[in-house]
Short mmCIF file of C-alpha atoms in Angstrom, two decimals:
data_model
loop_
_atom_site.label_atom_id
_atom_site.label_comp_id
_atom_site.label_asym_id
_atom_site.label_seq_id
_atom_site.Cartn_x
_atom_site.Cartn_y
_atom_site.Cartn_z
CA MET L 6 56.08 -24.35 82.43
CA THR L 7 53.98 -21.10 82.81
CA HIS L 8 55.42 -17.94 81.43
CA THR L 9 54.25 -14.82 83.11
CA LEU L 10 55.22 -11.03 83.13
CA ASN L 11 57.42 -9.87 85.50
CA ASN L 12 54.88 -8.34 87.66
CA SER L 13 57.40 -6.94 90.00
CA MET L 14 58.40 -4.38 87.51
CA ALA L 15 55.29 -2.82 87.27
CA GLY L 16 55.15 0.55 88.55
CA PHE L 17 59.18 0.55 88.80
CA VAL L 18 59.20 4.59 88.49
CA PRO L 19 57.35 6.42 91.41
CA GLU L 20 54.84 8.89 89.90
CA CYS L 21 56.66 11.43 91.99
CA ASN L 22 59.61 10.89 89.95
CA ILE L 23 57.81 11.61 86.72
CA SER L 24 58.24 15.28 85.03
CA PHE L 25 57.87 17.09 82.03
CA ASN L 26 61.08 19.24 81.92
CA GLY L 27 63.42 16.79 80.10
CA GLY L 28 64.62 19.73 78.10
CA ASN L 29 64.67 20.66 74.25
CA LEU L 30 63.49 17.09 73.09
CA SER L 31 61.95 16.49 69.69
CA SER L 32 60.12 13.38 68.48
CA ASP L 33 60.06 14.83 64.96
CA THR L 34 63.70 14.80 64.14
CA GLY L 35 63.57 13.37 60.96
CA ALA L 36 61.46 16.25 59.72
CA ILE L 37 64.77 17.78 58.65
CA LEU L 38 65.23 15.72 55.88
CA PRO L 39 62.04 17.00 53.72
CA LEU L 40 61.91 20.58 55.23
CA ASP L 41 65.74 21.02 54.37
CA PHE L 42 65.16 19.85 50.80
CA ILE L 43 62.22 22.20 50.47
CA THR L 44 63.84 25.35 52.00
CA SER L 45 67.17 24.68 50.31
CA ASN L 46 65.40 24.65 46.70
CA SER L 47 62.94 27.60 47.45
CA LEU L 48 59.95 25.30 46.82
CA LEU L 49 57.38 27.62 48.41
CA GLN L 50 58.54 30.80 46.94
CA PRO L 51 56.19 30.47 44.09
CA PHE L 52 53.26 30.93 46.34
CA ALA L 53 54.76 34.01 48.17
CA ASP L 54 52.52 36.54 46.58
CA LEU L 55 49.17 35.26 46.43
CA PRO L 56 46.36 37.74 46.53
CA PHE L 57 44.26 37.71 49.89
CA SER L 58 41.38 39.68 50.84
CA ASP L 59 43.40 41.35 53.59
CA GLU L 60 46.99 41.95 52.38
CA ARG L 61 50.04 41.81 54.91
CA GLY L 62 53.10 43.51 53.67
CA SER L 63 55.56 42.20 55.98
CA CYS L 64 57.18 39.02 54.67
CA HIS L 65 59.12 38.49 57.88
CA SER L 66 56.16 38.68 60.32
CA ARG L 67 55.09 35.59 61.96
CA ASN L 68 51.57 36.29 61.12
CA SER L 69 52.35 37.14 57.40
CA ASN L 70 50.33 35.50 54.78
CA PHE L 71 53.21 33.50 53.48
CA SER L 72 54.60 32.77 56.70
CA LEU L 73 51.15 31.20 57.84
CA LEU L 74 51.07 29.19 54.37
CA THR L 75 54.42 27.68 55.04
CA GLN L 76 53.51 26.63 58.79
CA GLN L 77 50.54 24.84 57.11
CA VAL L 78 52.13 23.08 54.64
CA PHE L 79 54.80 21.99 56.78
CA LYS L 80 52.49 20.72 59.28
CA TYR L 81 50.59 18.56 56.83
CA ILE L 82 53.82 17.02 55.51
CA LEU L 83 54.53 16.17 59.11
CA GLY L 84 51.14 14.49 59.64
CA TYR L 85 49.30 17.18 61.81
CA SER L 86 45.85 18.43 60.23
CA SER L 87 44.09 20.35 62.77
CA GLN L 88 44.66 24.19 63.72
CA ALA L 89 45.31 23.15 67.17
CA ASP L 90 48.42 21.19 66.17
CA GLN L 91 49.88 24.80 65.78
CA ASP L 92 51.16 24.04 69.42
CA VAL L 93 53.35 21.28 68.12
CA LEU L 94 55.12 23.43 65.94
CA ALA L 95 55.51 25.90 68.62
CA LYS L 96 56.84 23.54 71.40
CA ASP L 97 58.96 21.43 68.98
CA PRO L 98 62.79 22.81 69.34
CA ILE L 99 63.89 21.68 65.87
CA LEU L 100 60.35 22.53 63.90
CA CYS L 101 60.29 26.11 65.24
CA GLN L 102 63.80 27.02 63.83
CA TYR L 103 62.40 27.08 60.25
CA PHE L 104 59.89 29.94 61.24
CA GLN L 105 60.54 33.52 62.44
CA GLY L 106 57.93 32.41 64.92
CA ILE L 107 55.02 30.21 65.36
CA SER L 108 51.59 31.64 64.91
CA SER L 109 48.51 31.11 67.40
CA GLN L 110 45.64 28.63 66.38
CA SER L 111 43.54 31.93 66.38
CA SER L 112 45.68 33.54 63.83
CA VAL L 113 45.63 30.52 61.49
CA SER L 114 41.61 30.85 61.55
CA ARG L 115 41.99 34.42 60.50
CA PHE L 116 44.27 33.19 57.75
CA PHE L 117 41.59 30.97 56.38
CA SER L 118 39.16 33.82 56.48
CA ARG L 119 41.22 35.95 54.38
CA VAL L 120 40.92 33.42 51.67
CA CYS L 121 38.98 34.63 48.32
CA GLU L 122 38.48 33.27 44.93
CA ASP L 123 41.43 35.00 43.45
CA THR L 124 43.86 33.50 46.12
CA ASN L 125 42.74 29.79 44.98
CA ASN L 126 43.02 30.69 41.34
CA ALA L 127 46.42 32.33 41.72
CA PHE L 128 47.23 29.11 43.98
CA TRP L 129 45.99 26.80 41.40
CA ARG L 130 48.13 28.35 38.61
CA ALA L 131 51.21 28.39 40.33
CA PHE L 132 50.78 24.75 41.79
CA MET L 133 50.25 23.47 38.29
CA ASP L 134 53.24 25.58 36.87
CA GLN L 135 55.31 23.96 39.75
CA ALA L 136 53.99 20.41 39.22
CA CYS L 137 54.54 20.37 35.25
CA ARG L 138 57.95 21.54 35.42
CA PHE L 139 58.88 19.14 37.94
CA ILE L 140 57.28 16.31 35.57
CA SER L 141 58.80 17.63 32.64
CA GLY L 142 62.23 17.70 33.89
CA SER L 143 62.17 14.53 35.55
CA GLN L 144 60.23 12.31 32.97
CA ASP L 145 60.33 12.04 29.23
CA ASP L 146 57.18 10.50 28.67
CA ILE L 147 54.33 11.24 30.52
CA LEU L 148 51.33 9.19 31.77
CA LEU L 149 48.19 11.22 33.07
CA ASP L 150 45.50 9.39 35.14
CA ALA L 151 42.22 11.83 35.86
CA ASP L 152 39.72 10.90 38.47
CA SER L 153 37.07 12.44 40.51
CA LYS L 154 36.60 11.72 44.08
CA LYS L 155 34.43 12.42 47.36
CA ASN L 156 35.15 14.38 50.29
CA ASP L 157 33.02 14.06 53.32
CA THR L 158 31.38 17.15 54.53
CA TYR L 159 30.08 18.34 58.14
CA GLY L 160 27.32 20.47 59.03
CA LYS L 161 26.30 23.16 56.95
CA GLN L 162 29.48 23.65 54.80
CA GLU L 163 29.20 25.99 51.77
CA GLY L 164 29.05 23.82 48.63
CA SER L 165 28.06 20.59 50.04
CA ALA L 166 25.53 18.65 48.06
CA TRP L 167 24.13 15.29 47.01
CA ILE L 168 26.56 13.54 44.78
CA HIS L 169 24.67 11.11 42.72
CA HIS L 170 27.84 8.63 41.83
CA TYR L 171 28.44 8.25 45.63
CA SER L 172 25.02 8.44 46.88
CA GLN L 173 26.34 10.72 49.48
CA VAL L 174 26.50 14.30 50.54
CA GLY L 175 29.82 16.02 50.22
CA TYR L 176 32.56 17.82 47.65
CA HIS L 177 33.27 16.25 44.56
CA PRO L 178 37.23 17.26 44.11
CA PHE L 179 38.88 16.66 40.54
CA VAL L 180 42.58 15.18 40.41
CA ILE L 181 45.02 14.27 37.96
CA ASN L 182 48.06 12.31 38.59
CA GLU L 183 51.45 11.83 36.88
CA TYR L 184 51.87 7.89 36.84
CA ASN L 185 55.81 7.74 36.91
CA THR L 186 56.43 10.53 39.30
CA ARG L 187 53.20 9.93 41.70
CA ALA L 188 52.95 13.54 41.45
CA LEU L 189 49.82 15.66 41.18
CA VAL L 190 49.48 17.71 38.05
CA GLY L 191 46.27 19.47 38.95
CA ALA L 192 43.76 19.30 41.82
CA TRP L 193 40.70 21.31 42.10
CA LEU L 194 37.77 21.18 44.93
CA ARG L 195 34.18 21.41 43.44
CA PRO L 196 30.82 21.50 44.93
CA GLY L 197 29.04 18.19 45.50
CA SER L 198 26.50 19.27 42.82
CA THR L 199 29.34 19.21 40.32
CA TYR L 200 29.41 16.26 37.54
CA SER L 201 32.24 14.22 37.53
CA ALA L 202 33.97 15.47 34.30
CA ASP L 203 32.83 19.04 34.40
CA GLU L 204 35.76 21.38 33.78
CA ALA L 205 37.90 18.51 32.69
CA GLU L 206 38.44 19.90 29.15
CA LEU L 207 39.26 23.17 30.65
CA ILE L 208 41.85 21.90 33.32
CA MET L 209 43.47 19.45 30.73
CA ALA L 210 44.04 22.33 28.33
CA GLU L 211 45.93 24.16 31.31
CA VAL L 212 47.99 21.17 32.07
CA LEU L 213 48.99 20.29 28.46
CA LYS L 214 49.74 24.16 27.98
CA ARG L 215 52.57 23.48 30.74
CA LEU L 216 54.01 20.37 29.39
CA PRO L 217 56.45 20.90 26.59
CA ASP L 218 56.06 19.05 23.58
CA TYR L 219 59.67 18.13 23.27
CA THR L 220 62.20 16.61 25.69
CA ALA L 221 65.35 17.95 26.48
CA ASP L 222 67.08 16.14 23.89
CA GLY L 223 64.76 17.51 21.12
CA ARG L 224 62.55 13.93 21.24
CA MET L 225 59.06 14.47 20.65
CA ARG L 226 57.53 13.76 24.21
CA ASP L 227 54.81 10.80 24.23
CA ILE L 228 51.83 11.99 26.52
CA LYS L 229 49.13 9.39 27.46
CA PHE L 230 46.08 9.91 29.41
CA ARG L 231 43.71 7.62 31.19
CA GLY L 232 40.29 8.44 32.70
CA ASP L 233 37.12 6.69 33.57
CA ALA L 234 33.70 6.58 32.32
CA ALA L 235 33.03 10.41 33.50
CA PHE L 236 35.75 11.42 30.80
CA PHE L 237 33.86 9.74 27.75
CA SER L 238 33.67 13.08 26.22
CA GLY L 239 33.97 13.62 22.40
CA ASP L 240 35.17 17.49 23.23
CA LEU L 241 37.86 16.18 25.41
CA MET L 242 38.91 13.44 22.76
CA ASN L 243 38.93 16.25 20.03
CA LEU L 244 41.24 18.33 22.38
CA PHE L 245 43.75 15.32 22.83
CA GLU L 246 43.65 14.46 18.98
CA GLU L 247 43.91 17.96 17.36
CA ARG L 248 47.13 19.01 19.27
CA SER L 249 50.32 19.17 17.03
CA ASN L 250 51.54 16.43 19.42
CA PRO L 251 48.44 14.37 19.90
CA VAL L 252 47.97 12.89 23.02
CA GLY L 253 47.29 8.93 23.22
CA TYR L 254 44.30 8.17 25.54
CA ALA L 255 42.35 5.31 26.93
CA ILE L 256 38.86 6.12 28.39
CA ARG L 257 36.46 3.65 29.74
CA ALA L 258 33.33 3.75 27.39
CA LYS L 259 30.15 4.20 28.97
CA GLY L 260 28.10 1.13 29.02
CA THR L 261 25.40 2.26 26.79
CA GLY L 262 22.84 -0.38 25.04
CA ARG L 263 23.88 0.46 21.70
CA LEU L 264 27.60 -0.05 22.50
CA GLU L 265 27.23 -3.36 24.35
CA GLY L 266 25.02 -4.67 21.32
CA LEU L 267 27.90 -3.78 18.94
CA CYS L 268 30.29 -5.75 21.14
CA GLN L 269 28.14 -8.67 21.31
CA ASP L 270 27.77 -8.50 17.66
CA VAL L 271 31.46 -8.71 17.22
CA TYR L 272 31.67 -11.92 19.69
CA ASP L 273 28.95 -13.77 18.07
CA SER L 274 30.59 -13.08 14.42
CA SER L 275 34.03 -13.81 15.87
CA SER L 276 35.66 -17.40 15.54
CA HIS L 277 35.57 -18.44 19.06
CA LYS L 278 34.70 -21.99 20.11
CA GLU L 279 31.35 -22.37 21.00
CA ASP L 280 32.24 -24.67 23.98
CA SER L 281 34.54 -22.04 25.44
CA THR L 282 33.70 -20.60 28.92
CA TYR L 283 35.09 -17.02 29.15
CA THR L 284 35.44 -15.96 32.84
CA SER L 285 36.85 -12.64 34.21
CA ALA L 286 40.35 -14.55 34.40
CA ARG L 287 40.38 -15.70 30.89
CA PRO L 288 37.91 -13.12 28.95
CA PHE L 289 37.30 -12.60 25.14
CA TYR L 290 38.95 -9.69 23.75
CA GLY L 291 37.74 -7.85 20.85
CA GLU L 292 37.58 -4.51 19.08
CA LEU L 293 35.27 -2.31 16.64
CA ARG L 294 35.01 1.15 15.78
CA TYR L 295 32.26 3.34 17.04
CA GLN L 296 30.98 6.61 16.53
CA MET L 297 29.72 8.68 19.62
CA SER L 298 26.39 10.61 19.32
CA ASN L 299 26.96 14.15 18.28
CA SER L 300 30.56 13.13 16.96
CA SER L 301 31.49 13.27 13.20
CA LYS L 302 34.17 10.41 13.42
CA SER L 303 34.19 6.97 14.53
CA ARG L 304 37.13 5.75 17.25
CA ARG L 305 38.49 2.73 18.30
CA VAL L 306 36.84 1.05 21.31
CA CYS L 307 38.57 -2.43 22.61
CA PHE L 308 36.73 -4.56 24.86
CA LYS L 309 36.78 -7.58 26.86
CA LEU L 310 33.62 -9.91 27.44
CA TYR L 311 33.26 -12.53 29.93
CA PHE L 312 30.55 -14.61 31.63
CA THR L 313 29.83 -14.93 35.23
CA GLU L 314 28.44 -17.92 37.43
CA GLU L 315 25.89 -18.11 40.46
CA GLU L 316 24.43 -20.52 42.50
CA ASP L 317 21.00 -22.20 41.59
CA LYS L 318 18.88 -23.32 44.17
CA LYS L 319 20.71 -26.48 44.40
CA GLY L 320 23.79 -25.05 45.34
CA GLN L 321 25.20 -25.75 41.74
CA ALA L 322 27.15 -22.94 39.69
CA GLN L 323 25.27 -22.17 36.78
CA LEU L 324 26.62 -19.93 33.96
CA LEU L 325 24.80 -16.66 33.25
CA LEU L 326 24.05 -16.36 29.81
CA ILE L 327 24.04 -12.36 29.58
CA PRO L 328 27.95 -11.60 29.46
CA HIS L 329 29.68 -8.68 31.24
CA ILE L 330 31.37 -6.23 28.83
CA PHE L 331 34.09 -3.66 29.68
CA ALA L 332 35.07 -1.51 26.97
CA VAL L 333 37.73 1.35 26.67
CA ILE L 334 37.51 4.09 23.87
CA THR L 335 41.19 4.83 22.48
CA ASN L 336 43.39 6.39 19.85
CA LEU L 337 46.23 3.98 20.42
CA GLU L 338 46.29 1.84 17.44
CA ALA L 339 49.28 -0.21 17.93
CA MET L 340 48.52 -1.86 20.92
CA THR L 341 46.25 -5.17 20.97
CA PRO L 342 42.75 -5.15 22.52
CA GLU L 343 44.30 -6.99 25.35
CA GLN L 344 47.31 -4.55 25.88
CA ILE L 345 44.70 -1.64 25.85
CA ILE L 346 42.69 -3.19 28.17
CA ASN L 347 45.48 -4.16 30.79
CA PHE L 348 46.91 -0.60 30.10
CA TYR L 349 43.86 1.10 31.18
CA CYS L 350 43.38 -1.33 34.34
CA GLN L 351 46.81 -0.08 35.59
CA ARG L 352 45.36 3.52 36.67
CA GLY L 353 44.42 1.67 39.69
CA ASN L 354 47.78 2.47 41.40
CA SER L 355 47.17 6.20 40.61
CA GLU L 356 43.74 5.75 42.56
CA ASN L 357 45.94 4.34 45.41
CA TYR L 358 48.01 7.69 45.16
CA THR L 359 44.83 9.46 45.69
CA LYS L 360 43.79 7.50 48.58
CA GLU L 361 47.02 8.37 50.13
CA LEU L 362 46.33 12.08 49.62
CA LYS L 363 42.91 11.82 51.56
CA SER L 364 44.12 9.44 54.26
CA ASP L 365 48.12 10.38 54.97
CA PHE L 366 47.76 13.96 54.06
CA MET L 367 43.92 14.30 55.49
CA ALA L 368 42.77 15.92 52.28
CA ASN L 369 39.49 14.25 53.05
CA THR L 370 38.80 16.28 56.29
CA LEU L 371 38.13 20.37 55.64
CA SER L 372 37.21 22.02 58.43
CA HIS L 373 35.73 25.53 57.42
CA ARG L 374 32.29 26.55 56.58
CA SER L 375 33.36 28.80 53.59
CA PHE L 376 33.89 26.82 50.36
CA GLU L 377 36.66 28.95 49.39
CA ALA L 378 38.55 28.46 52.47
CA ASN L 379 38.01 24.77 52.37
CA ALA L 380 39.13 25.04 48.81
CA PHE L 381 42.62 26.48 49.82
CA GLU L 382 42.93 24.01 52.46
CA PHE L 383 42.43 21.13 50.04
CA LEU L 384 44.92 22.89 47.73
CA LEU L 385 47.55 23.43 50.53
CA LYS L 386 47.23 19.64 51.60
CA CYS L 387 47.66 18.87 47.74
CA LEU L 388 50.75 21.13 47.58
CA ALA L 389 52.48 19.08 50.56
CA TYR L 390 51.49 16.00 48.91
CA ASN L 391 53.47 16.88 46.02
CA LEU L 392 56.44 18.60 48.30
CA PHE L 393 57.14 15.04 49.74
CA ARG L 394 56.83 13.43 46.40
CA PHE L 395 59.59 15.82 45.17
CA PHE L 396 61.74 14.96 47.81
CA GLN L 397 61.14 11.22 47.75
CA PHE L 398 61.72 11.21 43.99
CA ARG L 399 65.03 13.09 43.95
CA VAL L 400 66.42 12.33 47.59
CA MET L 401 65.11 8.85 48.46
CA GLU L 402 66.56 5.46 47.29
CA GLY L 403 65.85 1.89 46.18
CA THR L 404 62.68 0.87 48.06
CA ASP L 405 62.24 4.05 49.71
CA GLN L 406 61.11 5.53 46.67
CA ASN L 407 57.99 3.41 46.83
CA ILE L 408 57.34 3.80 50.45
CA THR L 409 53.87 5.90 51.73
CA VAL L 410 54.48 8.80 53.85
CA ARG L 411 52.83 7.14 56.45
CA SER L 412 55.87 4.54 56.35
CA PHE L 413 58.40 7.42 55.78
CA ARG L 414 57.25 9.21 58.98
CA SER L 415 57.56 5.94 61.01
CA ARG L 416 60.63 5.03 59.74
CA TYR L 417 62.73 8.16 59.56
CA GLN L 418 60.60 11.07 61.07
CA LYS L 419 59.51 10.03 64.39
CA VAL L 420 62.92 9.54 66.12
CA ALA L 421 63.74 11.29 69.58
CA SER L 422 66.39 13.98 69.99
CA ARG L 423 68.11 16.60 71.98
CA LEU L 424 68.59 19.90 70.36
CA SER L 425 71.34 22.05 72.10
CA ARG L 426 73.39 25.10 71.45
CA HIS L 427 77.11 25.69 72.08
CA ALA L 428 79.44 28.24 70.81
CA LYS L 429 76.83 29.75 68.44
CA SER L 430 76.18 26.54 66.73
CA PHE L 431 73.31 24.06 66.91
CA HIS L 432 74.11 20.41 68.13
CA LEU L 433 71.62 17.66 67.39
CA LYS L 434 71.93 14.32 69.60
CA ILE L 435 69.80 11.59 68.04
CA ALA L 436 68.64 8.52 70.01
CA SER L 437 71.42 5.77 69.64
CA SER L 438 68.45 3.24 69.20
CA PHE L 439 67.76 4.70 65.78
CA ARG L 440 67.93 1.96 63.15
CA HIS L 441 68.50 3.94 60.37
CA ALA L 442 71.32 6.20 61.14
CA GLN L 443 73.54 5.76 58.20
CA ARG L 444 70.81 5.98 55.36
CA PHE L 445 69.73 9.22 57.46
CA MET L 446 72.64 10.93 57.20
CA HIS L 447 73.00 10.09 53.37
CA TYR L 448 69.48 11.55 52.93
CA LEU L 449 70.22 14.47 54.88
CA HIS L 450 73.23 15.41 52.55
CA LYS L 451 71.40 14.91 49.55
CA ALA L 452 68.55 16.97 51.02
CA ARG L 453 70.93 19.95 51.40
CA THR L 454 72.86 19.80 48.13
CA VAL L 455 70.66 17.84 45.23
CA ARG L 456 68.33 20.39 43.08
CA TRP L 457 64.26 19.40 42.73
CA ILE L 458 65.05 19.11 39.21
CA ALA L 459 67.99 17.35 37.72
CA ASN L 460 70.33 19.75 35.86
CA CYS L 461 68.38 22.58 37.17
CA PRO L 462 70.45 25.57 38.34
CA CYS L 463 67.92 27.08 40.49
#
């Protein structure tokens, strides 16, 4: 039997019966979950007094700097990235209630033109203050993952340059994630000509100043750091080691010939079986003491060594004689070499968080010619990312604490509703086909009552 579509249903609504005057309908009803959490906790207030090159005194004007900043952050949280998306805020009956008025696209353009270096510096400090306060208030032990990324550039954007590591032209941002809360501790857009670890010591010093050494119950806080080979710096390691509360670190060691030769010597002098085949799935683990150039002390290096295969001309697998060596320098003495390597490799999850920042919060797309304006847009998108993480960590439950913002938008945000007003009160009628109604109401109650930091009075 042949099954076909019901062709008689095609065009069942005449074109003359289609109109766009359905009333105050919203397709972003679930936006009230994170936006109510943000507004009830005043999470944007630390950014209310940023210095701009053209100060605007009125805090209630829809074109004030703070109002424009708020609109941009909310827009990025909800998945709208371009300045043309201002019309979405203006026409949505729910979203426009969060503002005194929605600014035009041209007002947003002028807003970014008022950004200066002082604006970004003040934003950066407020951003780190807020992030470190949330992390230290939500997590006793802290695990920091640092990485440098590439941002694509288009046309003649100021600061765009060739990035040798990626063999492409772009910007070279620096980010630090906290592994447990998935929050961004620090983020900074840098010109493409910047080396991967440039300013890493300065930024890490600023971060560590903002993280208390003791937990709320008086216990010494355990702080750890992981970074790739770009952070193979004696100065950075000295910073970690010389604190009253030393930071435990695991940093990918640069594959120098001298270090690899020492690892090979450890392998050759070990009691391994000559007929053993060490592969990437079952490598050889070892350790040694290594003194970096321009350093007066030796440090522990843990490594794994394995051999790979390639096919010969007859299609048979042949084991290569030169091994691959993966080394990590660390001050963590209690863990075995295998545990150190596995601990370091878990930082791949934080790289996924950064990918979400770039793809779901559009931090990879910066639309201005001025570098300072692009740096500010990057910071705004990082703030949007963090505010959603705060909401997710404090409000959402179960498996919802691990979903991406893209999944949140499709599951909770993108639902239709009608907003009406009767007897001086708003009424919201959500589509009856919405599958997550019960959990939605539970999250809404928490978003309006829970504090952004546990036991926080403000």
